[in-house]
Amino acid sequence: MTATISLPPTAEADDRSFSSSSLRLSLAPAGPAPALLDGAWWPRSRDLGAELPSLAAVLDPLWGRITRVTVNPTHWPVVPRKVPVAGHTVKVGWFLAEQDPHELLLLSYRTGRWNLLVVPPHTTPVSAAWLMAAASDPLGTSTASRLMEEAARLRTVYEADCAVEAVWDSEGGHEARDPAARPRIPTVTAPMPHQPMGR
């Protein structure tokens, strides 16, 4: 299975550039060794009843009819018991201690089970792209929560680097702070061409 991702063309583009019907989903290609995650899903809200139908509609032809979904209710304010999806109903359950809070478990009757990282809706496109790529790595060995922690760490490092660079730029760089270290620019004097005196 190929990985698919629907992201804006630039990191600066905002979420309005997405059409409401595009699904932000990245799936790991089928491989010999199963990874801990089968991909990532980036919903637009924490409304499971509104978000789940489009996800199941895309996955049904790929994985077989999705019949059951489980979540950890930590990040879902409302967990409906059933969600209508394209002519059938998906049963929804939840596990608090047993399931990673950043993971969605999907079951297809007699076909299989898949685990998707749920990228929080408010995530920036840059972080979401990193998370979706990492969760879709067929050799991935990280849990959903571990990937979220790593993304947070990378974001903190990036923001710290940006802050340092902003200070550097506002102070004129290293040269402005240490005049003694500033290289001297030699003055060059060129002879002026001789011009005759005016009349």
PDB file of C-alpha atoms in Angstrom:
ATOM      1  CA  MET A   1       0.000   0.000   0.000  1.00  0.00           C
ATOM      2  CA  THR A   2       1.387   3.370  -0.887  1.00  0.00           C
ATOM      3  CA  ALA A   3       1.506   6.249   1.527  1.00  0.00           C
ATOM      4  CA  THR A   4      -0.833   9.105   0.744  1.00  0.00           C
ATOM      5  CA  ILE A   5      -0.767  12.493   2.345  1.00  0.00           C
ATOM      6  CA  SER A   6      -2.782  15.604   1.691  1.00  0.00           C
ATOM      7  CA  LEU A   7      -0.745  18.606   2.814  1.00  0.00           C
ATOM      8  CA  PRO A   8      -0.594  22.200   1.691  1.00  0.00           C
ATOM      9  CA  PRO A   9       2.118  23.030  -0.836  1.00  0.00           C
ATOM     10  CA  THR A  10       4.021  25.123   1.686  1.00  0.00           C
ATOM     11  CA  ALA A  11       4.405  25.079   5.424  1.00  0.00           C
ATOM     12  CA  GLU A  12       3.083  28.632   5.541  1.00  0.00           C
ATOM     13  CA  ALA A  13      -0.239  27.680   3.953  1.00  0.00           C
ATOM     14  CA  ASP A  14      -3.031  27.409   6.444  1.00  0.00           C
ATOM     15  CA  ASP A  15      -5.686  24.768   6.901  1.00  0.00           C
ATOM     16  CA  ARG A  16      -8.218  26.647   4.751  1.00  0.00           C
ATOM     17  CA  SER A  17      -6.329  25.477   1.668  1.00  0.00           C
ATOM     18  CA  PHE A  18      -7.723  21.977   2.214  1.00  0.00           C
ATOM     19  CA  SER A  19     -11.062  21.090   0.757  1.00  0.00           C
ATOM     20  CA  SER A  20     -13.463  19.780   3.339  1.00  0.00           C
ATOM     21  CA  SER A  21     -13.633  16.436   1.552  1.00  0.00           C
ATOM     22  CA  SER A  22      -9.900  15.694   1.431  1.00  0.00           C
ATOM     23  CA  LEU A  23      -8.805  13.112   3.966  1.00  0.00           C
ATOM     24  CA  ARG A  24      -5.446  13.625   5.635  1.00  0.00           C
ATOM     25  CA  LEU A  25      -4.185  10.065   5.860  1.00  0.00           C
ATOM     26  CA  SER A  26      -0.840   8.344   5.442  1.00  0.00           C
ATOM     27  CA  LEU A  27      -0.552   4.561   5.304  1.00  0.00           C
ATOM     28  CA  ALA A  28       2.519   2.389   5.615  1.00  0.00           C
ATOM     29  CA  PRO A  29       3.269   0.205   2.621  1.00  0.00           C
ATOM     30  CA  ALA A  30       2.733  -3.499   3.165  1.00  0.00           C
ATOM     31  CA  GLY A  31       5.963  -5.086   4.305  1.00  0.00           C
ATOM     32  CA  PRO A  32       7.318  -8.395   5.545  1.00  0.00           C
ATOM     33  CA  ALA A  33       7.673  -7.275   9.160  1.00  0.00           C
ATOM     34  CA  PRO A  34       4.704  -5.487  10.717  1.00  0.00           C
ATOM     35  CA  ALA A  35       5.432  -2.091  12.227  1.00  0.00           C
ATOM     36  CA  LEU A  36       3.835  -0.916  15.465  1.00  0.00           C
ATOM     37  CA  LEU A  37       1.743   1.582  13.498  1.00  0.00           C
ATOM     38  CA  ASP A  38       0.038   1.189  10.157  1.00  0.00           C
ATOM     39  CA  GLY A  39       0.003   4.887   9.410  1.00  0.00           C
ATOM     40  CA  ALA A  40      -1.411   8.164  10.635  1.00  0.00           C
ATOM     41  CA  TRP A  41      -4.670  10.071  10.406  1.00  0.00           C
ATOM     42  CA  TRP A  42      -4.937  13.833  10.840  1.00  0.00           C
ATOM     43  CA  PRO A  43      -8.597  14.658  11.556  1.00  0.00           C
ATOM     44  CA  ARG A  44      -9.863  18.228  11.400  1.00  0.00           C
ATOM     45  CA  SER A  45     -11.639  18.043  14.773  1.00  0.00           C
ATOM     46  CA  ARG A  46     -12.080  15.915  17.889  1.00  0.00           C
ATOM     47  CA  ASP A  47     -15.649  15.056  16.842  1.00  0.00           C
ATOM     48  CA  LEU A  48     -15.333  11.312  16.266  1.00  0.00           C
ATOM     49  CA  GLY A  49     -18.888  11.015  14.962  1.00  0.00           C
ATOM     50  CA  ALA A  50     -18.181  13.578  12.253  1.00  0.00           C
ATOM     51  CA  GLU A  51     -14.627  12.477  11.396  1.00  0.00           C
ATOM     52  CA  LEU A  52     -14.916   8.678  11.364  1.00  0.00           C
ATOM     53  CA  PRO A  53     -17.257   8.251   8.336  1.00  0.00           C
ATOM     54  CA  SER A  54     -14.786   9.716   5.819  1.00  0.00           C
ATOM     55  CA  LEU A  55     -11.916   7.672   7.276  1.00  0.00           C
ATOM     56  CA  ALA A  56     -13.848   4.398   7.155  1.00  0.00           C
ATOM     57  CA  ALA A  57     -15.140   5.152   3.650  1.00  0.00           C
ATOM     58  CA  VAL A  58     -11.551   5.409   2.378  1.00  0.00           C
ATOM     59  CA  LEU A  59     -10.266   2.389   4.328  1.00  0.00           C
ATOM     60  CA  ASP A  60     -13.160   0.003   3.573  1.00  0.00           C
ATOM     61  CA  PRO A  61     -12.025  -0.746  -0.010  1.00  0.00           C
ATOM     62  CA  LEU A  62      -8.378  -0.982   1.065  1.00  0.00           C
ATOM     63  CA  TRP A  63      -8.633  -3.082   4.208  1.00  0.00           C
ATOM     64  CA  GLY A  64     -12.094  -4.583   4.097  1.00  0.00           C
ATOM     65  CA  ARG A  65     -15.175  -3.193   5.773  1.00  0.00           C
ATOM     66  CA  ILE A  66     -14.251  -1.490   9.037  1.00  0.00           C
ATOM     67  CA  THR A  67     -16.638  -2.890  11.631  1.00  0.00           C
ATOM     68  CA  ARG A  68     -15.225  -1.664  14.921  1.00  0.00           C
ATOM     69  CA  VAL A  69     -13.032   1.188  16.162  1.00  0.00           C
ATOM     70  CA  THR A  70     -11.571   1.756  19.604  1.00  0.00           C
ATOM     71  CA  VAL A  71     -10.033   4.893  21.041  1.00  0.00           C
ATOM     72  CA  ASN A  72      -8.670   6.148  24.304  1.00  0.00           C
ATOM     73  CA  PRO A  73     -11.193   8.803  25.452  1.00  0.00           C
ATOM     74  CA  THR A  74      -8.430  11.106  26.748  1.00  0.00           C
ATOM     75  CA  HIS A  75      -8.476  13.207  23.568  1.00  0.00           C
ATOM     76  CA  TRP A  76     -12.047  12.537  22.406  1.00  0.00           C
ATOM     77  CA  PRO A  77     -14.643  14.551  24.354  1.00  0.00           C
ATOM     78  CA  VAL A  78     -17.513  12.365  23.113  1.00  0.00           C
ATOM     79  CA  VAL A  79     -17.181   8.708  22.098  1.00  0.00           C
ATOM     80  CA  PRO A  80     -20.345   7.612  20.278  1.00  0.00           C
ATOM     81  CA  ARG A  81     -21.312   3.946  20.541  1.00  0.00           C
ATOM     82  CA  LYS A  82     -22.095   3.657  16.815  1.00  0.00           C
ATOM     83  CA  VAL A  83     -21.272   5.731  13.742  1.00  0.00           C
ATOM     84  CA  PRO A  84     -23.080   5.289  10.399  1.00  0.00           C
ATOM     85  CA  VAL A  85     -20.602   4.832   7.548  1.00  0.00           C
ATOM     86  CA  ALA A  86     -21.522   4.412   3.858  1.00  0.00           C
ATOM     87  CA  GLY A  87     -24.337   1.903   4.241  1.00  0.00           C
ATOM     88  CA  HIS A  88     -23.188   0.180   7.421  1.00  0.00           C
ATOM     89  CA  THR A  89     -22.525   0.957  11.060  1.00  0.00           C
ATOM     90  CA  VAL A  90     -19.159   1.050  12.792  1.00  0.00           C
ATOM     91  CA  LYS A  91     -19.232   0.175  16.474  1.00  0.00           C
ATOM     92  CA  VAL A  92     -17.033   2.394  18.610  1.00  0.00           C
ATOM     93  CA  GLY A  93     -15.507   1.416  21.928  1.00  0.00           C
ATOM     94  CA  TRP A  94     -12.904   2.833  24.235  1.00  0.00           C
ATOM     95  CA  PHE A  95     -10.142   1.696  26.549  1.00  0.00           C
ATOM     96  CA  LEU A  96      -8.545   4.089  28.986  1.00  0.00           C
ATOM     97  CA  ALA A  97      -5.557   2.202  30.380  1.00  0.00           C
ATOM     98  CA  GLU A  98      -5.078  -0.392  27.654  1.00  0.00           C
ATOM     99  CA  GLN A  99      -4.902   1.875  24.605  1.00  0.00           C
ATOM    100  CA  ASP A 100      -2.383   4.554  23.681  1.00  0.00           C
ATOM    101  CA  PRO A 101      -4.157   7.934  23.925  1.00  0.00           C
ATOM    102  CA  HIS A 102      -2.783   8.972  20.507  1.00  0.00           C
ATOM    103  CA  GLU A 103      -3.884   5.844  18.688  1.00  0.00           C
ATOM    104  CA  LEU A 104      -6.957   4.676  16.825  1.00  0.00           C
ATOM    105  CA  LEU A 105      -7.515   0.923  16.525  1.00  0.00           C
ATOM    106  CA  LEU A 106      -9.549  -0.262  13.529  1.00  0.00           C
ATOM    107  CA  LEU A 107     -10.935  -3.760  13.117  1.00  0.00           C
ATOM    108  CA  SER A 108     -12.281  -5.377   9.978  1.00  0.00           C
ATOM    109  CA  TYR A 109     -14.308  -8.525  10.559  1.00  0.00           C
ATOM    110  CA  ARG A 110     -12.217 -11.593   9.619  1.00  0.00           C
ATOM    111  CA  THR A 111      -9.682  -9.418   7.797  1.00  0.00           C
ATOM    112  CA  GLY A 112      -7.427  -7.729  10.286  1.00  0.00           C
ATOM    113  CA  ARG A 113      -6.593  -5.013  12.712  1.00  0.00           C
ATOM    114  CA  TRP A 114      -4.747  -1.743  12.152  1.00  0.00           C
ATOM    115  CA  ASN A 115      -3.328   0.937  14.418  1.00  0.00           C
ATOM    116  CA  LEU A 116      -3.202   4.552  13.303  1.00  0.00           C
ATOM    117  CA  LEU A 117      -1.508   7.463  15.019  1.00  0.00           C
ATOM    118  CA  VAL A 118      -4.050  10.263  15.476  1.00  0.00           C
ATOM    119  CA  VAL A 119      -2.346  13.571  14.741  1.00  0.00           C
ATOM    120  CA  PRO A 120      -4.055  16.284  16.835  1.00  0.00           C
ATOM    121  CA  PRO A 121      -6.205  18.578  14.680  1.00  0.00           C
ATOM    122  CA  HIS A 122      -4.365  21.760  15.791  1.00  0.00           C
ATOM    123  CA  THR A 123      -0.930  20.398  14.765  1.00  0.00           C
ATOM    124  CA  THR A 124       1.087  22.590  12.405  1.00  0.00           C
ATOM    125  CA  PRO A 125       1.518  21.247   8.858  1.00  0.00           C
ATOM    126  CA  VAL A 126       5.270  20.799   9.368  1.00  0.00           C
ATOM    127  CA  SER A 127       4.851  18.708  12.531  1.00  0.00           C
ATOM    128  CA  ALA A 128       1.941  16.796  11.001  1.00  0.00           C
ATOM    129  CA  ALA A 129       3.998  15.910   7.930  1.00  0.00           C
ATOM    130  CA  TRP A 130       6.817  14.617  10.152  1.00  0.00           C
ATOM    131  CA  LEU A 131       4.392  12.592  12.295  1.00  0.00           C
ATOM    132  CA  MET A 132       2.614  11.120   9.291  1.00  0.00           C
ATOM    133  CA  ALA A 133       5.879  10.106   7.652  1.00  0.00           C
ATOM    134  CA  ALA A 134       7.231   8.576  10.884  1.00  0.00           C
ATOM    135  CA  ALA A 135       4.008   6.648  11.576  1.00  0.00           C
ATOM    136  CA  SER A 136       3.996   5.322   7.996  1.00  0.00           C
ATOM    137  CA  ASP A 137       7.547   3.990   8.151  1.00  0.00           C
ATOM    138  CA  PRO A 138       7.243   0.230   7.554  1.00  0.00           C
ATOM    139  CA  LEU A 139      10.265  -0.311   9.810  1.00  0.00           C
ATOM    140  CA  GLY A 140       8.942   1.945  12.554  1.00  0.00           C
ATOM    141  CA  THR A 141       9.335   0.776  16.130  1.00  0.00           C
ATOM    142  CA  SER A 142       7.859   3.743  17.976  1.00  0.00           C
ATOM    143  CA  THR A 143       4.488   3.882  19.641  1.00  0.00           C
ATOM    144  CA  ALA A 144       2.053   6.692  18.893  1.00  0.00           C
ATOM    145  CA  SER A 145       2.824   8.435  22.190  1.00  0.00           C
ATOM    146  CA  ARG A 146       6.563   8.156  21.629  1.00  0.00           C
ATOM    147  CA  LEU A 147       6.218   9.779  18.199  1.00  0.00           C
ATOM    148  CA  MET A 148       4.174  12.594  19.736  1.00  0.00           C
ATOM    149  CA  GLU A 149       6.902  13.125  22.358  1.00  0.00           C
ATOM    150  CA  GLU A 150       9.596  13.185  19.670  1.00  0.00           C
ATOM    151  CA  ALA A 151       7.594  15.674  17.582  1.00  0.00           C
ATOM    152  CA  ALA A 152       7.210  17.913  20.652  1.00  0.00           C
ATOM    153  CA  ARG A 153      10.953  17.688  21.323  1.00  0.00           C
ATOM    154  CA  LEU A 154      11.784  18.566  17.711  1.00  0.00           C
ATOM    155  CA  ARG A 155       9.335  21.486  17.803  1.00  0.00           C
ATOM    156  CA  THR A 156      10.981  22.798  21.007  1.00  0.00           C
ATOM    157  CA  VAL A 157      14.440  22.549  19.454  1.00  0.00           C
ATOM    158  CA  TYR A 158      13.217  24.288  16.298  1.00  0.00           C
ATOM    159  CA  GLU A 159      11.556  27.106  18.272  1.00  0.00           C
ATOM    160  CA  ALA A 160      14.691  27.569  20.400  1.00  0.00           C
ATOM    161  CA  ASP A 161      16.822  27.751  17.257  1.00  0.00           C
ATOM    162  CA  CYS A 162      14.446  30.335  15.773  1.00  0.00           C
ATOM    163  CA  ALA A 163      14.605  32.404  18.970  1.00  0.00           C
ATOM    164  CA  VAL A 164      18.413  32.320  19.003  1.00  0.00           C
ATOM    165  CA  GLU A 165      18.512  33.280  15.340  1.00  0.00           C
ATOM    166  CA  ALA A 166      16.072  36.162  15.945  1.00  0.00           C
ATOM    167  CA  VAL A 167      18.295  37.505  18.742  1.00  0.00           C
ATOM    168  CA  TRP A 168      21.346  37.066  16.553  1.00  0.00           C
ATOM    169  CA  ASP A 169      19.710  38.983  13.722  1.00  0.00           C
ATOM    170  CA  SER A 170      18.388  41.754  15.986  1.00  0.00           C
ATOM    171  CA  GLU A 171      21.853  42.319  17.426  1.00  0.00           C
ATOM    172  CA  GLY A 172      23.509  42.402  14.034  1.00  0.00           C
ATOM    173  CA  GLY A 173      25.107  39.023  14.411  1.00  0.00           C
ATOM    174  CA  HIS A 174      28.352  38.160  16.229  1.00  0.00           C
ATOM    175  CA  GLU A 175      30.220  41.194  14.924  1.00  0.00           C
ATOM    176  CA  ALA A 176      27.943  43.700  16.643  1.00  0.00           C
ATOM    177  CA  ARG A 177      28.502  42.106  20.054  1.00  0.00           C
ATOM    178  CA  ASP A 178      32.305  41.989  19.932  1.00  0.00           C
ATOM    179  CA  PRO A 179      33.831  44.982  18.123  1.00  0.00           C
ATOM    180  CA  ALA A 180      37.374  43.734  18.838  1.00  0.00           C
ATOM    181  CA  ALA A 181      36.688  40.574  16.860  1.00  0.00           C
ATOM    182  CA  ARG A 182      35.407  42.531  13.884  1.00  0.00           C
ATOM    183  CA  PRO A 183      37.830  42.294  10.980  1.00  0.00           C
ATOM    184  CA  ARG A 184      39.193  45.608   9.852  1.00  0.00           C
ATOM    185  CA  ILE A 185      38.294  46.571   6.344  1.00  0.00           C
ATOM    186  CA  PRO A 186      41.338  48.169   4.740  1.00  0.00           C
ATOM    187  CA  THR A 187      40.773  51.585   3.309  1.00  0.00           C
ATOM    188  CA  VAL A 188      41.670  51.884  -0.298  1.00  0.00           C
ATOM    189  CA  THR A 189      42.578  55.244  -1.720  1.00  0.00           C
ATOM    190  CA  ALA A 190      42.478  55.659  -5.412  1.00  0.00           C
ATOM    191  CA  PRO A 191      44.172  58.667  -7.050  1.00  0.00           C
ATOM    192  CA  MET A 192      41.688  61.144  -8.363  1.00  0.00           C
ATOM    193  CA  PRO A 193      42.007  61.776 -12.055  1.00  0.00           C
ATOM    194  CA  HIS A 194      43.516  65.171 -12.842  1.00  0.00           C
ATOM    195  CA  GLN A 195      40.881  67.581 -14.044  1.00  0.00           C
ATOM    196  CA  PRO A 196      41.761  70.953 -15.469  1.00  0.00           C
ATOM    197  CA  MET A 197      40.525  73.975 -13.597  1.00  0.00           C
ATOM    198  CA  GLY A 198      37.368  75.527 -14.940  1.00  0.00           C
ATOM    199  CA  ARG A 199      37.398  78.753 -16.972  1.00  0.00           C
TER     200      ARG A 199
END
